[in-house]
CSV table of C-alpha atoms in Angstrom, one decimal:
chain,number,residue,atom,x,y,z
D,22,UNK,CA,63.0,-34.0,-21.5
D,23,UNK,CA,59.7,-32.7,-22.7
D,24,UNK,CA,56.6,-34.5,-24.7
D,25,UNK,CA,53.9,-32.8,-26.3
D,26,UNK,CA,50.7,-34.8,-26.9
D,27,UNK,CA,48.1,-34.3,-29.8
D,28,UNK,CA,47.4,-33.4,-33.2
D,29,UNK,CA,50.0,-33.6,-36.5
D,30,UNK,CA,49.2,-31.8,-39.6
D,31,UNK,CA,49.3,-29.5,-42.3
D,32,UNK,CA,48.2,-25.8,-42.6
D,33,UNK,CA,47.4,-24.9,-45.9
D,34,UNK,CA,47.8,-20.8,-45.6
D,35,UNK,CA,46.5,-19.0,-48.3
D,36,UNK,CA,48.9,-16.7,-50.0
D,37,UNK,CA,48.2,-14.5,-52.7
D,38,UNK,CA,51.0,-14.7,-55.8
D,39,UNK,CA,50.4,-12.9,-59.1
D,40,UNK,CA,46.6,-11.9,-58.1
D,41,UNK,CA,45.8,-15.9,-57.2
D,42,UNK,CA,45.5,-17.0,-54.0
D,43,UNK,CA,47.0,-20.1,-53.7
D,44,UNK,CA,47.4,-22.4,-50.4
D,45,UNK,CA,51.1,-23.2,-49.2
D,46,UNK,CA,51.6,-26.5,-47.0
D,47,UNK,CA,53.5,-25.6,-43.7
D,48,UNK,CA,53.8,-28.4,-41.0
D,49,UNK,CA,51.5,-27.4,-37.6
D,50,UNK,CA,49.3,-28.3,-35.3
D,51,UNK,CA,49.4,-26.5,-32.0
D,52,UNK,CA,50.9,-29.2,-29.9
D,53,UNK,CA,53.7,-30.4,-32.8
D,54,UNK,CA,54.0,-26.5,-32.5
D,55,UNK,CA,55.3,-26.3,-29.1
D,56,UNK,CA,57.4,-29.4,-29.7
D,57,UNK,CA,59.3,-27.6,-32.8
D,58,UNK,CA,59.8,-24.2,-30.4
D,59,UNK,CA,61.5,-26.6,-27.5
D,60,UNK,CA,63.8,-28.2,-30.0
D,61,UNK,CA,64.9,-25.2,-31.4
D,62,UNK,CA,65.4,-23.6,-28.2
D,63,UNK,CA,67.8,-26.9,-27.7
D,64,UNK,CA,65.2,-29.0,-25.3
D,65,UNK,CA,64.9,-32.7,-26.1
D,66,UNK,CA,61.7,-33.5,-26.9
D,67,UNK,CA,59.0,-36.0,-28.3
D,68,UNK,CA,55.7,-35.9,-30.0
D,69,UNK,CA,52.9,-38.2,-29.0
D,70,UNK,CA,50.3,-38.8,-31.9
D,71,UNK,CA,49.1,-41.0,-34.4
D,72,UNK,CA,50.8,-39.5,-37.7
D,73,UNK,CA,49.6,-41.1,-40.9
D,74,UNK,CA,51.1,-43.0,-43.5
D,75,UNK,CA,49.9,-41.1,-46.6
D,76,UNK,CA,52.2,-38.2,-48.5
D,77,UNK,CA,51.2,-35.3,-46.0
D,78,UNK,CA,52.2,-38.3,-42.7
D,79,UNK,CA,55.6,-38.8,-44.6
D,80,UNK,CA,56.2,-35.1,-44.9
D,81,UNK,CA,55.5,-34.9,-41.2
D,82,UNK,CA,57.7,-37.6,-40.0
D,83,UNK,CA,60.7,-36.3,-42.2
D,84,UNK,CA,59.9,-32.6,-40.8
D,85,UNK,CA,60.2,-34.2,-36.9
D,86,UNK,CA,62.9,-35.6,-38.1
D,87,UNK,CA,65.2,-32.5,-39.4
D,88,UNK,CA,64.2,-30.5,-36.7
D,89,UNK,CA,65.2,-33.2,-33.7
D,90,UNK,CA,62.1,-33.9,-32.7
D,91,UNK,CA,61.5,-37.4,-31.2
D,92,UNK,CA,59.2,-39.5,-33.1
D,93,UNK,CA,59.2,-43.0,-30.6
D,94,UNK,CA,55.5,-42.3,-29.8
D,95,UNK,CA,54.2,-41.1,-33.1
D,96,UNK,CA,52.6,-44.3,-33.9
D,97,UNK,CA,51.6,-44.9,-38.1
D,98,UNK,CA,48.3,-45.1,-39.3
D,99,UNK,CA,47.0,-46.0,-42.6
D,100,UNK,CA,44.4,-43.4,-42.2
D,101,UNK,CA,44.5,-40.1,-43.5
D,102,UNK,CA,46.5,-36.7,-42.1
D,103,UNK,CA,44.4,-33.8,-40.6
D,104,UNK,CA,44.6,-30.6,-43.2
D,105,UNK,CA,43.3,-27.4,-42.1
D,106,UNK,CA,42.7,-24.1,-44.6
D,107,UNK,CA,43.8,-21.4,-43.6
D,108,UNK,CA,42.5,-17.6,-44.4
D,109,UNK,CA,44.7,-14.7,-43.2
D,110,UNK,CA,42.3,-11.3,-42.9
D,111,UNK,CA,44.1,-7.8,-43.0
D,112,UNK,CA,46.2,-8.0,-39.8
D,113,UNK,CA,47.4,-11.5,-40.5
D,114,UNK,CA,44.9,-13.2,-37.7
D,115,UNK,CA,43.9,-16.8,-39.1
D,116,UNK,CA,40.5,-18.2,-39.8
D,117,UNK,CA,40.2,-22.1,-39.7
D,118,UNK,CA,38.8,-24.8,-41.7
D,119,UNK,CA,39.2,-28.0,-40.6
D,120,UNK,CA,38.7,-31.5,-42.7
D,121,UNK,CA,39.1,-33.8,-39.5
D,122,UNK,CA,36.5,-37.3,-40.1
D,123,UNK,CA,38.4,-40.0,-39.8
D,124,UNK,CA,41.5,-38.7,-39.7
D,125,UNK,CA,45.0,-40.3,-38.1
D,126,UNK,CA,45.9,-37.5,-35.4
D,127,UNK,CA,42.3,-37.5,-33.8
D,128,UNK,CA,42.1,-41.6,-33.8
D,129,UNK,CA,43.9,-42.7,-30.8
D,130,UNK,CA,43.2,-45.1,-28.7
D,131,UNK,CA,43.9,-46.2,-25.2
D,132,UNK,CA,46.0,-48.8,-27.0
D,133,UNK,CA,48.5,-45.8,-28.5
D,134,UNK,CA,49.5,-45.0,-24.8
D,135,UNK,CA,52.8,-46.3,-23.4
D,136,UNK,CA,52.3,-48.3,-21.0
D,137,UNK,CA,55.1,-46.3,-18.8
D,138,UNK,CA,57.2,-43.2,-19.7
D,139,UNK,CA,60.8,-43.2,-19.6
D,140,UNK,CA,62.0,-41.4,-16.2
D,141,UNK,CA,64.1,-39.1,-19.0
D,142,UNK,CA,60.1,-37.2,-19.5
D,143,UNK,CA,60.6,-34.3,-16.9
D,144,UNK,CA,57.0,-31.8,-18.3
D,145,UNK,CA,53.8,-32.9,-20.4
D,146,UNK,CA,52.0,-30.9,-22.7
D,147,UNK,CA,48.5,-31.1,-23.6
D,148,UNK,CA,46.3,-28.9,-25.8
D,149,UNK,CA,44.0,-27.7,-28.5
D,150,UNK,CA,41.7,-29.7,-30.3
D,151,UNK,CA,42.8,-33.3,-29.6
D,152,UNK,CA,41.7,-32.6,-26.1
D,153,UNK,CA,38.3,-32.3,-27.2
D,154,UNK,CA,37.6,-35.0,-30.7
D,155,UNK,CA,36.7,-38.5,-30.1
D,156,UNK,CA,38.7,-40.9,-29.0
D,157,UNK,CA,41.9,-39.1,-29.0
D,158,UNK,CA,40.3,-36.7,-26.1
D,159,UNK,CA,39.4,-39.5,-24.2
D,160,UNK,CA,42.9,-41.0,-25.0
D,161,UNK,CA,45.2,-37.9,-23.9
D,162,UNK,CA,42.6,-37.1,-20.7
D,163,UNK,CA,43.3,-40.7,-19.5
D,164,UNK,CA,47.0,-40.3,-20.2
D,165,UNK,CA,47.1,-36.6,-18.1
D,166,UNK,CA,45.1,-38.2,-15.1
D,167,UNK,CA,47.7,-41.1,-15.0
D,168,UNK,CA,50.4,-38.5,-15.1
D,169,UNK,CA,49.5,-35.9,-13.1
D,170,UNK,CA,51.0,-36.9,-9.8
D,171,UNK,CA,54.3,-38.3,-11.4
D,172,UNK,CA,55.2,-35.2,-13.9
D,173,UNK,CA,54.7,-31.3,-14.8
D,174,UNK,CA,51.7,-30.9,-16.8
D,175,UNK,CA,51.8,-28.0,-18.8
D,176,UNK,CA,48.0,-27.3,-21.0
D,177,UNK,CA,46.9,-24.9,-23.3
D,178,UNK,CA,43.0,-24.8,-24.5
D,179,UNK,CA,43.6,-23.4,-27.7
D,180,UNK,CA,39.8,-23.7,-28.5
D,181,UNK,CA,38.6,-23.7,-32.2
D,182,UNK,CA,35.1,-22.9,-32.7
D,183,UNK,CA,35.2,-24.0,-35.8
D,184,UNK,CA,35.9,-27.0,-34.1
D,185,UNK,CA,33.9,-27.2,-30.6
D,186,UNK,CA,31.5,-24.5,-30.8
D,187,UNK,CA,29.6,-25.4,-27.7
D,188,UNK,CA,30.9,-23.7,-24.6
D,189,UNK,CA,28.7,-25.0,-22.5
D,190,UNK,CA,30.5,-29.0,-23.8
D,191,UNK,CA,33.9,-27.8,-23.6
D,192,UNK,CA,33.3,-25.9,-19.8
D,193,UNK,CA,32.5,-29.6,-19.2
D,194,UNK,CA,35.9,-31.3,-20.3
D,195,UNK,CA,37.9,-27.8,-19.3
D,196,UNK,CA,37.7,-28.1,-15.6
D,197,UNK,CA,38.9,-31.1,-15.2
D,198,UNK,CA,41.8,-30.8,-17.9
D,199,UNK,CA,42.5,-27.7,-15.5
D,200,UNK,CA,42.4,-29.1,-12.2
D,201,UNK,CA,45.3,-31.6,-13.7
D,202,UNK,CA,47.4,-29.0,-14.9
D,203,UNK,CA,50.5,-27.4,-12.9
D,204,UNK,CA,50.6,-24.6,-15.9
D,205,UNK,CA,47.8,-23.0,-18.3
D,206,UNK,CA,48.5,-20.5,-21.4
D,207,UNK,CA,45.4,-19.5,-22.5
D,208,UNK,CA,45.0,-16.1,-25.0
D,209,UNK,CA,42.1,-13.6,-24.5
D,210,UNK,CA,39.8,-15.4,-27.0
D,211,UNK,CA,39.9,-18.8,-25.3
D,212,UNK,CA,38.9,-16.6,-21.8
D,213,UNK,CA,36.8,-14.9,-23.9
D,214,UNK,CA,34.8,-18.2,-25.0
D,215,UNK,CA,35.0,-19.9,-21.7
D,216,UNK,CA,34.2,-16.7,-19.5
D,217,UNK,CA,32.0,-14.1,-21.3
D,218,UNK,CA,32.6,-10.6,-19.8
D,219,UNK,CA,35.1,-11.4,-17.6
D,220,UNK,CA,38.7,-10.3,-18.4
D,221,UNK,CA,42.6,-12.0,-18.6
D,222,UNK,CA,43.4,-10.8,-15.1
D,223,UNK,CA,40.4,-11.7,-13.4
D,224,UNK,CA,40.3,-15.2,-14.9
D,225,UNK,CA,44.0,-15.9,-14.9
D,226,UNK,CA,44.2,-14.9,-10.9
D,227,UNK,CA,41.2,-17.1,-10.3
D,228,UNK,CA,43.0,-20.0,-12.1
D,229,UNK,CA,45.9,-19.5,-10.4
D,230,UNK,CA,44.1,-20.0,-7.1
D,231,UNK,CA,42.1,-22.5,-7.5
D,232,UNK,CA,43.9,-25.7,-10.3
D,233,UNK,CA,47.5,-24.6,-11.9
D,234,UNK,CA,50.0,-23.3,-10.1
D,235,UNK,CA,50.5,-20.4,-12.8
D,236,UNK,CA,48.2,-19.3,-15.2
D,237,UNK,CA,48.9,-16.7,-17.8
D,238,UNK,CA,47.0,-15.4,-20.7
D,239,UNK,CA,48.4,-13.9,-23.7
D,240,UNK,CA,46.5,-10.6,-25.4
D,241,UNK,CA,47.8,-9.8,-28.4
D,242,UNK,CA,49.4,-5.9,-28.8
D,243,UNK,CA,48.3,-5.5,-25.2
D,244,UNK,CA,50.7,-8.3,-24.1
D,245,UNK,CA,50.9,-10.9,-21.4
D,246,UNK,CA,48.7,-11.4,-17.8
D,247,UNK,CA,50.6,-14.0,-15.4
D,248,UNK,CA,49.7,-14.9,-11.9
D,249,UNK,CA,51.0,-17.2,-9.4
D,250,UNK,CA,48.5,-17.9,-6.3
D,251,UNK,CA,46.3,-14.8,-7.3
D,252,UNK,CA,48.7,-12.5,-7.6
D,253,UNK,CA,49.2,-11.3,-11.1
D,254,UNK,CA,51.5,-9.0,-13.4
D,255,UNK,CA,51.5,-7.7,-16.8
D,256,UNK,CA,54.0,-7.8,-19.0
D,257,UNK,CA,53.7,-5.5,-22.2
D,258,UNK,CA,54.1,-6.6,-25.7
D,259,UNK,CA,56.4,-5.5,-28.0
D,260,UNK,CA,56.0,-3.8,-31.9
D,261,UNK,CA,55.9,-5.8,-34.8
D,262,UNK,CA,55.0,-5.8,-38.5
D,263,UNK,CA,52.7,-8.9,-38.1
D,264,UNK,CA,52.8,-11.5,-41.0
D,265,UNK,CA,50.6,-13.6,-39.4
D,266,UNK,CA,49.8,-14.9,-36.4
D,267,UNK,CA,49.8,-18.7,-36.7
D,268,UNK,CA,51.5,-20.8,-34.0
D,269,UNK,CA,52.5,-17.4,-31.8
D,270,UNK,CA,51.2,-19.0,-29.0
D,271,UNK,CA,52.7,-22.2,-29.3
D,272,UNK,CA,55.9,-20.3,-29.3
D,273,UNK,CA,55.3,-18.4,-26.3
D,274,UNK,CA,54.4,-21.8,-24.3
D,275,UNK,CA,57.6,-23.6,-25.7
D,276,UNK,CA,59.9,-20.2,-24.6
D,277,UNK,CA,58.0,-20.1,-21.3
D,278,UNK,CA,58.7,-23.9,-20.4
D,279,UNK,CA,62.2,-23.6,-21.5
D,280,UNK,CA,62.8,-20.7,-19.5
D,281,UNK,CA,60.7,-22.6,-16.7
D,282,UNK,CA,62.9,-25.5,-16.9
D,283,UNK,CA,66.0,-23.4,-17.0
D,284,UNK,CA,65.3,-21.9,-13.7
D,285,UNK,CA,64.3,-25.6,-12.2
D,286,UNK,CA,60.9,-24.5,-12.1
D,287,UNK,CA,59.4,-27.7,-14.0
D,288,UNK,CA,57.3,-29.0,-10.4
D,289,UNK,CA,53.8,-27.6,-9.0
D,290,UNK,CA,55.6,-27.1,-5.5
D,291,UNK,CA,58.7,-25.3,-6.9
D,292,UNK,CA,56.6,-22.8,-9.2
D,293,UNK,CA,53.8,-22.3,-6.4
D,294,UNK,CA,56.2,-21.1,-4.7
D,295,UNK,CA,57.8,-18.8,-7.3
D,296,UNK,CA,57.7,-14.8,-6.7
D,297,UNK,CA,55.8,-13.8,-9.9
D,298,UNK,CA,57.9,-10.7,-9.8
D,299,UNK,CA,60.7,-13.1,-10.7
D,300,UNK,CA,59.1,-14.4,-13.8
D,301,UNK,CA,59.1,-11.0,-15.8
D,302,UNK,CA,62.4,-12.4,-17.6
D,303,UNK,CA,61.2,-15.2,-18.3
D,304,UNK,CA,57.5,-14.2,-19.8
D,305,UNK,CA,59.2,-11.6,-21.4
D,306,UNK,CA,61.5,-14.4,-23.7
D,307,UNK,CA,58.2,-16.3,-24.3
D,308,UNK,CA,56.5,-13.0,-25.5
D,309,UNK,CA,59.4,-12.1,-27.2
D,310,UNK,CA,59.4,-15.6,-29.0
D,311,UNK,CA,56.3,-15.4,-29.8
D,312,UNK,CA,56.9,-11.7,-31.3
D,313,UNK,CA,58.8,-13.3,-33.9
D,314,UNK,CA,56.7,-16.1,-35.0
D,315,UNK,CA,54.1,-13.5,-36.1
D,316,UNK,CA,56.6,-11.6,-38.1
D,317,UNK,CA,56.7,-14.8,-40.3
D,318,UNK,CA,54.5,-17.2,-42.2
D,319,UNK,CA,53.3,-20.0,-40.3
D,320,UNK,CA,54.8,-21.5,-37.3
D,321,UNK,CA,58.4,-20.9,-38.0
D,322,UNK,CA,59.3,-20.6,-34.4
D,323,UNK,CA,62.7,-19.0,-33.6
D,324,UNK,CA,65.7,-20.0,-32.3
D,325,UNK,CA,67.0,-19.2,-28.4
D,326,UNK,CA,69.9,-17.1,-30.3
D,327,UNK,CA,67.0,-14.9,-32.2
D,328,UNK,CA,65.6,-14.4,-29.0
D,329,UNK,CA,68.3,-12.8,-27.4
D,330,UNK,CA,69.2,-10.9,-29.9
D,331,UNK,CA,65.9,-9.4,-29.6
D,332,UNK,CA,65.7,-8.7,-26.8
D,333,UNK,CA,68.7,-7.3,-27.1
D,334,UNK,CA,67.5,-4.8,-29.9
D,335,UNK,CA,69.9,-6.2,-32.1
């Protein structure tokens, strides 16, 4: 069993309709994300957060809900749920605005934390912003030190600018969410912000050397870098009429995982010791999952069936 740890909320996309644009709801936030691509892959998983109690929380809980995603650790709050706007430019890649003060999903405490997971809770993922807003950073880092030694930990930065736009404060709280972690998906722009002027292959061997066991970094239309103890390969992406691109890389780290815990892959030692060579299949399914997320609007994340069939050129 999987559980994903961090922010709840709702994406308000703008869409245009009848020369208006006009903002659409759709349920997201990065780590929720990768739950909903687990689930419908068919892994059992839970969400760790603090999901509020108003309209948008009740939406939230009844979306975990439909889609089989286990809600035992998404404690209720009377505060209110995180909404970001989001603005699409030409080649459907989002800009962000977050409304975040005082919000449910970056409130939790040390006091939200089981006190002990069920042995059922194979893999762990952190990411995005929740790793980096008071006290829910502070919460999740202290729940990922506790949990290093006992469980997979599987991260993804996912920075935000908008968000954190200090490099030089999230370099601080980076290396040691890294040197936790037994997997890191980064994309180019979250390389890009932590290490100016270097490039995916550079930084992803370096990781892979020095804190996870694999590292990979997704680039957009020039596809996906992977290494495993420095030794990396590339895996090219594939066409697609992009819609947008929200929550593509959430789907790519739930298709990786599943395809990680299909091969019995889901310890440090057992994926240290992993041929990289062997993991083209499996990087390929993630980059093929997250192919078709960005052929549709927001983070409607396939199924494993759509996958194949992809891949299949069906």
């Amino acid at each position: 069993m999987f559980l994903t740890c961090g922010e709840a909320l709702v994406d308000m996309i703008a869409v245009e309709i009848g020369g208006r644009r006009l903002f659409e709801p759709v349920i997201g936030g990065s780590p929720l994300n990768v739950a909903l691509g687990l689930a419908r892959l068919g892994r059992r998983v839970a969400h760790l957060t603090r999901l509020s109690s108003d309209p948008f929380g009740e939406e939230i809980a009844a979306f975990m809900d439909r889609e089989g995603i286990d809600r035992r650790f998404a404690a209720r709050s009377p505060r209110p749920s995180t909404l970001v706007h989001v603005m699409l430019d030409r080649h459907g890649v989002p800009r962000y605005a977050f409304h975040l003060e005082g919000a449910a999903d970056r409130s939790m405490t040390l006091g939200d934390l089981p006190a002990d997971l069920p042995a059922e809770i194979d893999a762990i993922h952190f990411g995005s912003i929740s790793l980096l807003l008071e006290p829910t950073a502070t919460t999740l880092r202290a729940l990922m030190r506790r949990e290093a030694t006992r469980r997979f930990i599987a991260l993804d930065p996912n920075i935000r600018p908008a968000v954190t736009p200090d490099p030089a404060a999230v370099l601080d709280r980076f290396d040691e969410l890294l040197a936790h972690a037994d997997l890191i998906k980064a994309s180019s722009e979250d390389v890009a912000f932590l290490h100016p002027g270097e490039g995916p292959e550079e930084v992803a061997a370096r990781w892979s050397r020095s804190g996870p066991a694999m590292a990979v970094v997704t680039d957009g239309e020039r596809g996906v870098v992977a290494a495993i103890g420095g030794r990396t390969i590339v895996v090219p992406a594939r066409p697609v009429a992009v819609l947008d691109t929200v929550g593509a890389g959430d789907g790519f780290q739930a298709a990786l995982l599943d395809r990680l815990a299909a091969r019995g892959l889901l310890t440090r030692g057992a994926l240290a010791a992993a041929a990289i060579e062997d993991l083209r299949p499996a990087l390929d399914f993630a980059a093929a999952a997250a192919t078709l997320a960005c052929g549709r609007r927001g983070a409607d994340l396939p199924r494993a069936a759509e996958v194949e069939a992809f891949l299949a050129g069906r």
